């Protein structure tokens, strides 16, 4: 590779390649910790791309979690060039680097992958990740940026449920000379109904189109990977594709005559009432009236309140949590029917501090969900994660500044339900209590991102014998 230079003319030596894609490749940067470099392929180093990156460097959004050691947004930091001087050609840019434990949201949407890679994750982890995703999107919207192509592959989630948005150079941003540098691409299953069938390269995105995609991702995180517009087709003939189902408002969980939930999907009763109401608004009246969709800041408030509505299951307090208003644990009911989304982690171990450090704090599984003590981390083997662009390691759970940091153990699902979750694999497929007023994600003391212990508390005989 040819030698690269920063804007000041200093050489920038690169290390090993970390990842590669259609636009370019990501490399380590020698002598610099916590960053990496994206180098574009020769055919993508256009004047339009340079103008967009320069506009991004002039409008860096505030990252509300940066002071806590976590990067919510992998925004470009500086440009790299193929030579020295103002006429030097663009080569790429420097950006934050992700910790090794960060993985795409897809690995958390699929219960089978989540059980294999994160066996300690439970529903509280998923709800916290959804809340943190909304907080990251809110920070961007506050800065006047639209993501455009929000989907499960450009959302990275750490083991503590913190979120980083990547591929920021594809976002829609205002240009210094006026107008917008648009996001030219999008995934059909996350495209807002008003954009279905339109040329995205010629269409301005809006915060409301982003919050539609946000709601789909939240639904998938909380509903074990199922898509809100996938399900059992109730009419004769072949169903329309996912884009047409979205545009027609065929919400599988809305009680319509076209589409019903897949047989193995969890019921909406697993969700706290405020979260259900927000989803119903987005996928009901919000289909034809985008202003009805909750924005990202409202989603932060809704999901934060939802975390406070979770209570432990009486039978399996270390594995299941459910909304306070449900009398019976819905996860237990699903497990009895053969869809155990949060099974017991066999072989989990607990740890003690080194000799002489002090007494260990015993882990009480029944109290772990309250955040009183961190849950013990599972020792299940995990394959080495490929390094990706992102942020330095997140702070420890004990320093998490917000509620929702303590999370119960859990994390898996029934394999026979996987086919109905994503359109890519299977194409077939009333007002409630008002949510609390949204807190600004950038306000001092306002909601930023909460973190969660990464592993399960051990199952104890007392917990297993508790009445259900």
XYZ file of C-alpha atoms in Angstrom:
468
model
C 0.000 0.000 0.000
C 1.190 3.512 -0.838
C 2.226 5.745 2.038
C -0.583 7.764 3.598
C -0.545 11.186 5.220
C -2.684 13.204 7.582
C -3.954 16.717 6.890
C -0.794 18.091 8.565
C 1.435 16.200 6.125
C 2.699 13.728 8.735
C 2.898 10.097 7.574
C 0.287 7.712 9.004
C 1.606 4.113 9.050
C -1.014 1.391 8.949
C -0.955 -2.048 10.556
C -2.827 -5.230 9.810
C -6.143 -5.294 8.010
C -9.092 -5.714 10.357
C -12.027 -5.944 7.956
C -12.968 -5.359 4.317
C -16.101 -4.437 2.385
C -17.366 -3.159 -0.927
C -16.126 0.415 -0.422
C -12.793 -0.252 1.236
C -10.894 -1.896 4.091
C -10.232 -1.097 7.751
C -6.711 -1.172 9.211
C -4.923 -0.708 12.499
C -2.957 2.545 12.867
C 0.571 2.067 14.207
C 1.285 3.941 17.409
C -2.311 5.030 18.050
C -4.610 3.304 20.505
C -8.401 3.287 20.212
C -8.577 4.253 16.534
C -8.423 2.587 13.131
C -8.379 3.726 9.506
C -10.873 3.112 6.711
C -9.120 3.205 3.339
C -11.346 3.437 0.270
C -10.854 1.368 -2.847
C -9.489 3.400 -5.751
C -12.812 3.660 -7.582
C -14.665 5.153 -4.606
C -12.342 8.092 -3.799
C -14.577 10.691 -5.412
C -14.795 14.470 -4.999
C -18.353 14.038 -3.687
C -17.135 11.688 -0.972
C -14.406 14.117 0.053
C -16.917 16.970 0.275
C -19.185 14.807 2.435
C -16.363 13.822 4.804
C -15.233 17.434 5.125
C -18.803 18.409 6.000
C -18.888 15.643 8.618
C -15.651 16.872 10.218
C -17.161 20.357 10.399
C -20.317 19.051 12.160
C -19.162 16.450 14.673
C -22.169 15.389 16.783
C -21.830 15.415 20.553
C -21.293 11.893 21.825
C -22.956 11.774 25.252
C -21.062 8.638 26.346
C -17.546 9.649 25.260
C -16.640 10.921 28.733
C -17.569 7.488 30.111
C -15.082 5.741 27.834
C -17.631 4.533 25.287
C -18.192 5.763 21.734
C -21.847 5.704 20.677
C -21.020 6.958 17.181
C -17.970 5.888 15.139
C -17.766 9.323 13.484
C -14.776 10.200 11.244
C -12.037 12.055 13.151
C -9.567 13.110 10.452
C -8.934 12.574 6.759
C -6.117 10.580 5.207
C -4.507 11.422 1.865
C -2.350 9.718 -0.736
C 0.217 12.546 -0.648
C 1.133 15.861 0.928
C -0.352 19.247 0.136
C -3.845 20.616 -0.605
C -4.050 18.808 -3.954
C -3.345 15.391 -2.471
C -6.038 12.791 -3.288
C -8.361 11.472 -0.604
C -7.498 7.986 0.664
C -9.739 7.489 3.696
C -10.197 8.597 7.297
C -9.406 7.828 10.936
C -12.266 6.743 13.196
C -12.770 5.186 16.660
C -12.161 1.479 17.022
C -14.569 -0.961 18.647
C -13.669 -3.238 21.547
C -13.167 -6.897 20.725
C -16.465 -7.954 22.351
C -18.625 -5.781 20.081
C -20.767 -7.691 17.609
C -23.445 -6.767 15.111
C -27.003 -6.586 16.399
C -27.831 -9.543 14.126
C -26.017 -11.863 16.545
C -28.361 -10.698 19.299
C -31.504 -10.857 17.154
C -31.030 -14.554 16.404
C -31.625 -16.457 19.662
C -29.483 -19.395 18.525
C -26.471 -17.121 17.952
C -27.124 -15.260 21.187
C -27.189 -18.481 23.196
C -23.933 -19.647 21.623
C -22.037 -16.358 21.868
C -23.675 -14.677 24.887
C -25.222 -17.417 27.013
C -25.739 -15.077 29.973
C -27.958 -12.606 28.144
C -31.565 -12.274 29.260
C -34.526 -10.085 28.384
C -33.247 -7.205 30.511
C -30.036 -7.180 28.430
C -32.098 -6.978 25.229
C -34.284 -4.175 26.588
C -31.197 -2.246 27.739
C -29.575 -2.639 24.310
C -32.776 -1.347 22.662
C -32.816 1.662 24.990
C -29.140 2.384 24.264
C -29.751 2.124 20.522
C -32.497 4.741 20.825
C -30.104 6.987 22.807
C -27.432 6.783 20.081
C -29.984 7.599 17.359
C -31.301 10.502 19.465
C -27.793 11.997 19.709
C -27.497 11.963 15.908
C -30.948 13.410 15.335
C -30.203 16.213 17.781
C -27.183 17.100 15.611
C -29.304 17.225 12.442
C -28.010 13.958 10.990
C -30.158 11.204 9.469
C -28.765 7.691 9.330
C -30.746 6.644 6.267
C -29.712 2.982 6.181
C -30.244 1.954 9.807
C -30.196 -1.853 10.018
C -28.857 -4.672 12.157
C -25.445 -4.748 10.429
C -24.414 -1.167 11.281
C -25.418 -1.421 14.936
C -22.701 -2.896 17.156
C -23.559 -4.177 20.638
C -21.091 -4.962 23.418
C -21.476 -7.652 26.060
C -22.610 -4.960 28.505
C -25.448 -3.911 26.131
C -23.805 -0.657 25.048
C -24.325 0.329 21.423
C -22.143 1.927 18.737
C -23.393 3.068 15.326
C -20.892 2.400 12.526
C -20.645 3.065 8.763
C -21.153 6.756 9.556
C -19.774 7.848 6.172
C -23.008 6.547 4.611
C -25.215 8.809 6.776
C -27.123 11.765 5.313
C -25.425 15.031 6.336
C -25.808 18.713 5.378
C -23.089 20.013 3.046
C -21.129 23.196 3.692
C -22.185 24.602 0.296
C -25.850 23.834 0.957
C -27.994 20.828 0.232
C -27.521 17.319 1.526
C -25.097 14.494 0.978
C -27.710 11.752 0.825
C -27.600 8.155 1.934
C -28.072 6.322 -1.386
C -28.838 2.853 -0.024
C -31.299 1.084 2.265
C -32.570 -2.323 3.288
C -36.157 -3.026 2.258
C -37.172 -4.555 5.590
C -36.164 -1.338 7.433
C -37.463 1.177 4.870
C -40.265 3.470 6.038
C -43.543 3.041 4.122
C -43.393 6.519 2.581
C -40.028 5.618 0.984
C -40.940 2.178 -0.392
C -40.509 2.084 -4.159
C -38.625 5.388 -4.358
C -35.058 5.954 -5.531
C -33.224 6.394 -2.245
C -30.254 8.055 -3.945
C -32.619 10.850 -4.992
C -34.648 11.045 -1.773
C -34.028 13.139 1.320
C -34.348 11.082 4.488
C -36.094 12.430 7.577
C -35.876 11.711 11.311
C -39.264 9.980 11.038
C -37.967 7.534 8.423
C -35.059 6.754 10.755
C -37.384 6.176 13.691
C -39.387 3.662 11.652
C -36.206 1.625 11.164
C -35.383 2.153 14.847
C -38.784 0.737 15.848
C -38.266 -2.332 13.640
C -34.905 -3.001 15.308
C -36.385 -2.497 18.778
C -39.184 -4.932 17.915
C -36.679 -7.512 16.686
C -34.447 -7.161 19.753
C -37.364 -7.629 22.149
C -39.309 -10.210 20.143
C -36.471 -12.686 19.601
C -35.619 -11.649 16.045
C -39.111 -11.715 14.540
C -39.932 -8.933 12.088
C -43.177 -7.000 12.719
C -44.289 -7.448 9.096
C -43.432 -11.148 8.789
C -45.867 -13.865 9.727
C -48.512 -16.331 8.533
C -50.226 -15.208 5.334
C -53.997 -15.477 5.855
C -55.228 -14.898 2.308
C -55.135 -17.048 -0.814
C -52.164 -16.899 -3.153
C -48.651 -15.690 -2.547
C -48.052 -12.833 -0.089
C -46.603 -9.535 -1.310
C -42.935 -8.812 -0.622
C -41.867 -7.198 2.637
C -41.773 -3.673 1.173
C -45.369 -3.852 -0.032
C -46.487 -5.351 3.267
C -44.890 -2.431 5.118
C -46.444 0.142 2.779
C -49.882 -1.479 3.204
C -49.525 -1.562 6.987
C -49.776 -5.354 7.303
C -48.550 -5.426 10.895
C -48.602 -9.098 11.886
C -49.431 -8.246 15.502
C -52.128 -5.688 14.744
C -55.084 -8.061 14.427
C -55.531 -7.561 10.681
C -56.952 -9.958 8.121
C -53.804 -10.316 6.017
C -51.037 -11.424 8.341
C -50.872 -13.180 11.727
C -47.882 -13.725 14.015
C -45.731 -16.806 13.318
C -46.784 -19.760 15.508
C -43.563 -19.834 17.566
C -43.266 -16.067 18.034
C -43.532 -14.636 21.548
C -46.801 -12.806 22.296
C -46.765 -9.040 22.755
C -47.499 -9.752 26.422
C -43.761 -10.222 26.975
C -43.354 -6.459 26.448
C -44.061 -3.749 29.027
C -47.220 -1.799 28.246
C -45.465 1.453 27.263
C -43.254 -0.353 24.748
C -46.260 -2.123 23.199
C -48.110 1.181 22.876
C -45.149 2.855 21.148
C -44.786 -0.038 18.694
C -48.520 -0.049 17.959
C -48.365 3.690 17.211
C -45.448 3.220 14.813
C -46.857 0.236 12.934
C -50.505 1.331 13.132
C -51.360 5.011 12.547
C -47.660 5.759 11.984
C -47.750 3.892 8.669
C -49.773 6.624 6.986
C -48.884 9.492 9.346
C -45.149 9.589 10.115
C -45.701 12.258 12.770
C -47.479 9.616 14.889
C -44.251 7.641 15.302
C -42.397 8.180 18.580
C -39.067 9.882 17.947
C -35.772 8.576 19.292
C -35.874 10.684 22.463
C -39.367 9.412 23.237
C -38.152 5.850 22.695
C -35.377 6.421 25.254
C -37.971 7.513 27.825
C -40.347 4.650 26.979
C -37.677 1.958 27.221
C -36.125 3.443 30.357
C -39.548 3.320 32.009
C -40.034 -0.210 30.680
C -36.879 -1.379 32.454
C -38.470 -0.266 35.713
C -41.567 -2.360 34.951
C -39.693 -5.682 34.858
C -39.980 -8.091 37.772
C -38.278 -11.472 38.278
C -40.101 -14.690 37.565
C -40.998 -16.493 40.802
C -39.917 -19.848 39.415
C -36.705 -18.805 37.640
C -35.694 -15.380 39.018
C -32.158 -15.736 37.664
C -33.324 -16.440 34.085
C -36.686 -14.776 33.459
C -38.028 -11.258 33.955
C -41.410 -10.072 32.737
C -43.699 -7.018 32.908
C -45.177 -6.329 36.315
C -48.748 -6.411 34.976
C -48.550 -10.043 33.755
C -49.635 -12.527 36.403
C -47.857 -15.499 34.826
C -44.327 -15.412 33.442
C -44.781 -15.547 29.631
C -41.262 -16.952 29.146
C -42.165 -19.940 31.339
C -45.316 -20.496 29.275
C -43.283 -20.409 26.053
C -40.688 -22.788 27.510
C -43.444 -25.256 28.430
C -44.547 -25.149 24.786
C -41.028 -25.957 23.572
C -39.710 -22.439 22.873
C -37.266 -21.847 25.717
C -35.687 -18.516 24.786
C -33.688 -18.174 28.013
C -32.669 -21.678 29.130
C -30.470 -22.472 32.075
C -26.746 -22.055 31.423
C -25.229 -25.397 32.410
C -21.737 -25.234 33.860
C -21.655 -21.541 34.781
C -18.866 -20.680 37.214
C -18.422 -17.964 39.810
C -15.130 -16.282 40.707
C -13.326 -15.058 43.819
C -10.790 -12.241 44.140
C -7.103 -13.185 44.529
C -5.994 -14.224 48.012
C -5.457 -11.257 50.271
C -7.669 -8.881 48.319
C -10.702 -9.258 50.558
C -13.847 -11.327 50.966
C -15.918 -12.084 47.891
C -19.443 -10.771 47.608
C -21.818 -13.707 47.217
C -24.112 -13.530 44.239
C -27.811 -13.730 45.076
C -29.625 -14.656 41.853
C -32.919 -13.326 43.172
C -31.341 -9.896 43.761
C -29.159 -9.739 40.649
C -31.981 -8.322 38.541
C -32.100 -5.263 40.815
C -28.489 -4.395 40.178
C -27.538 -4.874 43.829
C -24.649 -7.158 42.878
C -23.145 -7.909 39.464
C -24.168 -11.236 38.008
C -21.360 -13.764 37.659
C -19.883 -14.022 34.184
C -20.275 -17.240 32.250
C -17.099 -19.073 31.272
C -18.615 -20.544 28.109
C -16.073 -20.386 25.291
C -16.595 -17.636 22.749
C -14.872 -17.512 19.378
C -12.481 -14.600 18.905
C -14.331 -11.547 17.640
C -13.026 -9.873 14.514
C -11.874 -6.336 15.332
C -14.083 -3.656 13.885
C -14.224 0.124 13.731
C -15.585 1.588 16.949
C -14.792 2.712 20.442
C -12.550 1.829 23.389
C -13.792 -0.546 26.052
C -16.935 0.419 27.952
C -16.789 1.188 31.679
C -17.450 -1.523 34.200
C -21.057 -2.187 35.246
C -20.329 -0.852 38.723
C -19.801 2.641 37.290
C -22.890 2.670 35.064
C -24.604 6.034 35.665
C -28.197 5.016 34.987
C -30.859 2.506 36.024
C -31.095 -0.738 34.102
C -27.443 -1.681 34.540
C -28.191 -4.798 36.616
C -29.537 -7.559 34.378
C -30.791 -11.066 35.053
C -29.214 -14.115 33.491
C -30.482 -15.828 30.363
C -30.087 -15.968 26.615
C -31.161 -18.496 23.929
C -34.204 -19.776 22.023
C -35.963 -22.469 20.096
C -34.180 -23.302 16.860
C -37.337 -24.300 14.978
C -38.604 -20.684 14.992
C -35.609 -19.108 13.230
C -36.918 -19.330 9.676
C -39.806 -16.906 10.208
C -37.806 -14.116 11.799
C -36.123 -12.373 8.867
C -37.557 -11.498 5.451
C -34.242 -12.429 3.885
C -34.817 -16.077 4.830
C -38.626 -16.401 4.761
C -40.712 -13.837 2.847
C -43.971 -15.394 4.081
C -44.308 -15.293 6.483
C -56.103 1.114 21.822
C -54.532 3.812 23.826
C -52.668 2.932 27.002
C -51.111 4.901 29.809
C -49.088 7.805 28.457
C -45.311 7.413 28.437
C -43.341 9.743 30.722
C -42.124 12.962 29.122
C -38.878 12.350 27.207
C -35.622 13.524 28.720
C -33.127 15.115 26.367
C -30.337 12.610 25.628
C -27.669 15.307 25.784
C -28.863 17.103 28.924
C -26.665 16.788 32.030
C -27.926 13.833 33.985
C -30.283 12.874 31.142
C -30.404 9.369 29.657
C -27.271 8.360 27.817
C -26.368 4.674 27.716
C -26.668 2.223 30.561
C -24.453 -0.836 30.808
C -25.171 -4.339 31.990
C -23.182 -7.221 33.485
C -22.299 -9.584 30.637
C -22.917 -12.963 32.234
C -25.392 -15.038 34.231
C -25.761 -15.523 37.916
C -25.456 -19.223 38.820
C -28.672 -21.121 39.328
C -29.050 -22.152 42.941
C -31.207 -25.003 44.286
C -33.283 -22.488 46.255
C -34.029 -20.477 43.127
C -34.880 -23.522 41.074
C -37.288 -24.783 43.722
C -39.140 -21.485 44.152
C -42.856 -21.670 43.325
C -43.795 -20.573 39.814
